[in-house]
CSV table of C-alpha atoms in Angstrom, one decimal:
chain,number,residue,atom,x,y,z
T,1,UNK,CA,-87.6,-94.6,-35.3
T,2,UNK,CA,-87.3,-98.2,-34.3
T,3,UNK,CA,-85.7,-99.2,-37.6
T,4,UNK,CA,-83.1,-96.4,-37.1
T,5,UNK,CA,-82.3,-97.6,-33.6
T,6,UNK,CA,-82.0,-101.2,-34.7
T,7,UNK,CA,-79.7,-100.2,-37.6
T,8,UNK,CA,-77.4,-98.0,-35.5
T,9,UNK,CA,-77.4,-100.5,-32.7
T,10,UNK,CA,-76.6,-103.4,-35.0
T,11,UNK,CA,-73.7,-101.5,-36.5
T,12,UNK,CA,-72.4,-100.6,-33.0
T,13,UNK,CA,-72.8,-104.1,-31.7
T,14,UNK,CA,-71.2,-105.7,-34.7
T,15,UNK,CA,-68.2,-103.3,-34.6
T,16,UNK,CA,-67.8,-104.0,-30.8
T,17,UNK,CA,-67.7,-107.8,-31.5
T,18,UNK,CA,-65.3,-107.4,-34.4
T,19,UNK,CA,-63.0,-105.2,-32.3
T,20,UNK,CA,-62.9,-107.7,-29.4
T,21,UNK,CA,-62.5,-110.8,-31.6
T,22,UNK,CA,-59.8,-109.1,-33.6
T,23,UNK,CA,-57.9,-108.2,-30.4
T,24,UNK,CA,-57.0,-111.8,-29.7
T,25,UNK,CA,-55.1,-114.6,-31.5
T,26,UNK,CA,-56.9,-117.1,-33.7
T,27,UNK,CA,-56.5,-119.7,-31.0
T,28,UNK,CA,-58.1,-117.5,-28.4
T,29,UNK,CA,-60.9,-116.3,-30.6
T,30,UNK,CA,-63.4,-119.1,-29.7
T,31,UNK,CA,-63.0,-118.1,-26.0
T,32,UNK,CA,-63.6,-114.5,-26.8
T,33,UNK,CA,-66.8,-115.5,-28.6
T,34,UNK,CA,-67.9,-117.4,-25.5
T,35,UNK,CA,-67.2,-114.3,-23.4
T,36,UNK,CA,-69.1,-112.0,-25.9
T,37,UNK,CA,-72.1,-114.3,-26.0
T,38,UNK,CA,-72.2,-114.6,-22.2
T,39,UNK,CA,-71.9,-110.9,-21.8
T,40,UNK,CA,-74.6,-110.3,-24.4
T,41,UNK,CA,-76.9,-112.8,-22.6
T,42,UNK,CA,-76.4,-110.9,-19.3
T,43,UNK,CA,-77.2,-107.6,-21.0
T,44,UNK,CA,-80.3,-109.0,-22.7
T,45,UNK,CA,-81.6,-110.4,-19.5
T,46,UNK,CA,-81.2,-107.0,-17.9
T,47,UNK,CA,-82.9,-105.2,-20.8
T,48,UNK,CA,-85.8,-107.6,-20.7
T,49,UNK,CA,-86.2,-107.1,-17.0
T,50,UNK,CA,-86.2,-103.3,-17.2
T,51,UNK,CA,-88.1,-103.3,-20.5
T,52,UNK,CA,-91.2,-101.6,-19.2
T,53,UNK,CA,-89.0,-98.7,-18.2
T,54,UNK,CA,-87.7,-98.2,-21.8
T,55,UNK,CA,-89.6,-97.1,-24.9
T,56,UNK,CA,-90.3,-99.9,-27.3
T,57,UNK,CA,-88.0,-98.3,-29.9
T,58,UNK,CA,-85.1,-98.1,-27.4
T,59,UNK,CA,-85.7,-101.6,-26.1
T,60,UNK,CA,-85.8,-103.1,-29.6
T,61,UNK,CA,-82.7,-101.0,-30.6
T,62,UNK,CA,-80.7,-102.4,-27.7
T,63,UNK,CA,-82.0,-106.0,-27.8
T,64,UNK,CA,-82.3,-106.6,-31.5
T,65,UNK,CA,-79.8,-104.0,-32.7
T,66,UNK,CA,-76.9,-103.7,-30.3
T,67,UNK,CA,-77.0,-107.1,-28.6
T,68,UNK,CA,-78.1,-108.9,-31.8
T,69,UNK,CA,-75.1,-107.4,-33.6
T,70,UNK,CA,-72.8,-108.1,-30.6
T,71,UNK,CA,-73.6,-111.7,-30.0
T,72,UNK,CA,-73.2,-114.4,-32.6
T,73,UNK,CA,-74.4,-117.9,-33.0
T,74,UNK,CA,-72.9,-118.5,-36.4
T,75,UNK,CA,-69.3,-117.7,-35.3
T,76,UNK,CA,-69.9,-119.9,-32.2
T,77,UNK,CA,-71.0,-122.7,-34.5
T,78,UNK,CA,-68.0,-122.4,-36.8
T,79,UNK,CA,-65.6,-122.2,-33.9
T,80,UNK,CA,-67.0,-125.4,-32.4
T,81,UNK,CA,-66.8,-127.1,-35.9
T,82,UNK,CA,-63.2,-125.9,-36.3
T,83,UNK,CA,-62.2,-127.3,-32.9
T,84,UNK,CA,-63.7,-130.7,-33.9
T,85,UNK,CA,-62.0,-130.5,-37.3
T,86,UNK,CA,-58.7,-129.8,-35.6
T,87,UNK,CA,-59.0,-132.9,-33.5
T,88,UNK,CA,-59.8,-131.0,-30.3
T,89,UNK,CA,-63.2,-132.6,-29.5
T,90,UNK,CA,-62.9,-132.0,-25.8
T,91,UNK,CA,-62.3,-128.3,-26.3
T,92,UNK,CA,-65.2,-128.1,-28.7
T,93,UNK,CA,-67.6,-129.8,-26.2
T,94,UNK,CA,-66.3,-127.5,-23.4
T,95,UNK,CA,-67.0,-124.4,-25.6
T,96,UNK,CA,-70.6,-125.7,-26.2
T,97,UNK,CA,-71.3,-126.5,-22.5
T,98,UNK,CA,-69.8,-123.3,-21.2
T,99,UNK,CA,-71.5,-121.1,-23.8
T,100,UNK,CA,-74.9,-122.5,-23.2
T,101,UNK,CA,-74.6,-123.0,-19.5
T,102,UNK,CA,-73.0,-119.6,-18.8
T,103,UNK,CA,-75.2,-117.9,-21.3
T,104,UNK,CA,-78.4,-119.1,-19.6
T,105,UNK,CA,-77.0,-118.3,-16.1
T,106,UNK,CA,-75.9,-114.8,-17.3
T,107,UNK,CA,-79.3,-114.1,-18.8
T,108,UNK,CA,-80.9,-115.1,-15.5
T,109,UNK,CA,-78.5,-112.9,-13.5
T,110,UNK,CA,-79.1,-110.0,-15.8
T,111,UNK,CA,-82.9,-110.4,-15.4
T,112,UNK,CA,-82.6,-110.5,-11.6
T,113,UNK,CA,-80.4,-107.4,-11.6
T,114,UNK,CA,-82.8,-105.6,-13.9
T,115,UNK,CA,-85.7,-106.5,-11.6
T,116,UNK,CA,-83.8,-105.1,-8.7
T,117,UNK,CA,-83.0,-101.8,-10.5
T,118,UNK,CA,-86.4,-101.5,-12.2
């Protein structure tokens, strides 16, 4: 059952990311990827915190499937490289700092929220 949840969740998460990233211009896409990764970090923090209240199959389906498909390190990496390649080094560094900083902060907030709920 876990494999099915991961597969369905991965498809759903990937389609959600594709839909959001496709809804913005090429210039705005790196910022959408930042938002997607931060939102995914928030959600994963929440899932981890309430994890004991979920079956292992559901927890894995959401964490690995949905959120694994939704967030993306490879696109983030290529976006940063693209900004450097285009001569926008400051923007590239800003994307890195905001992605990592906000991602960790969001994961912590999600975890705290999950602990309060669970």
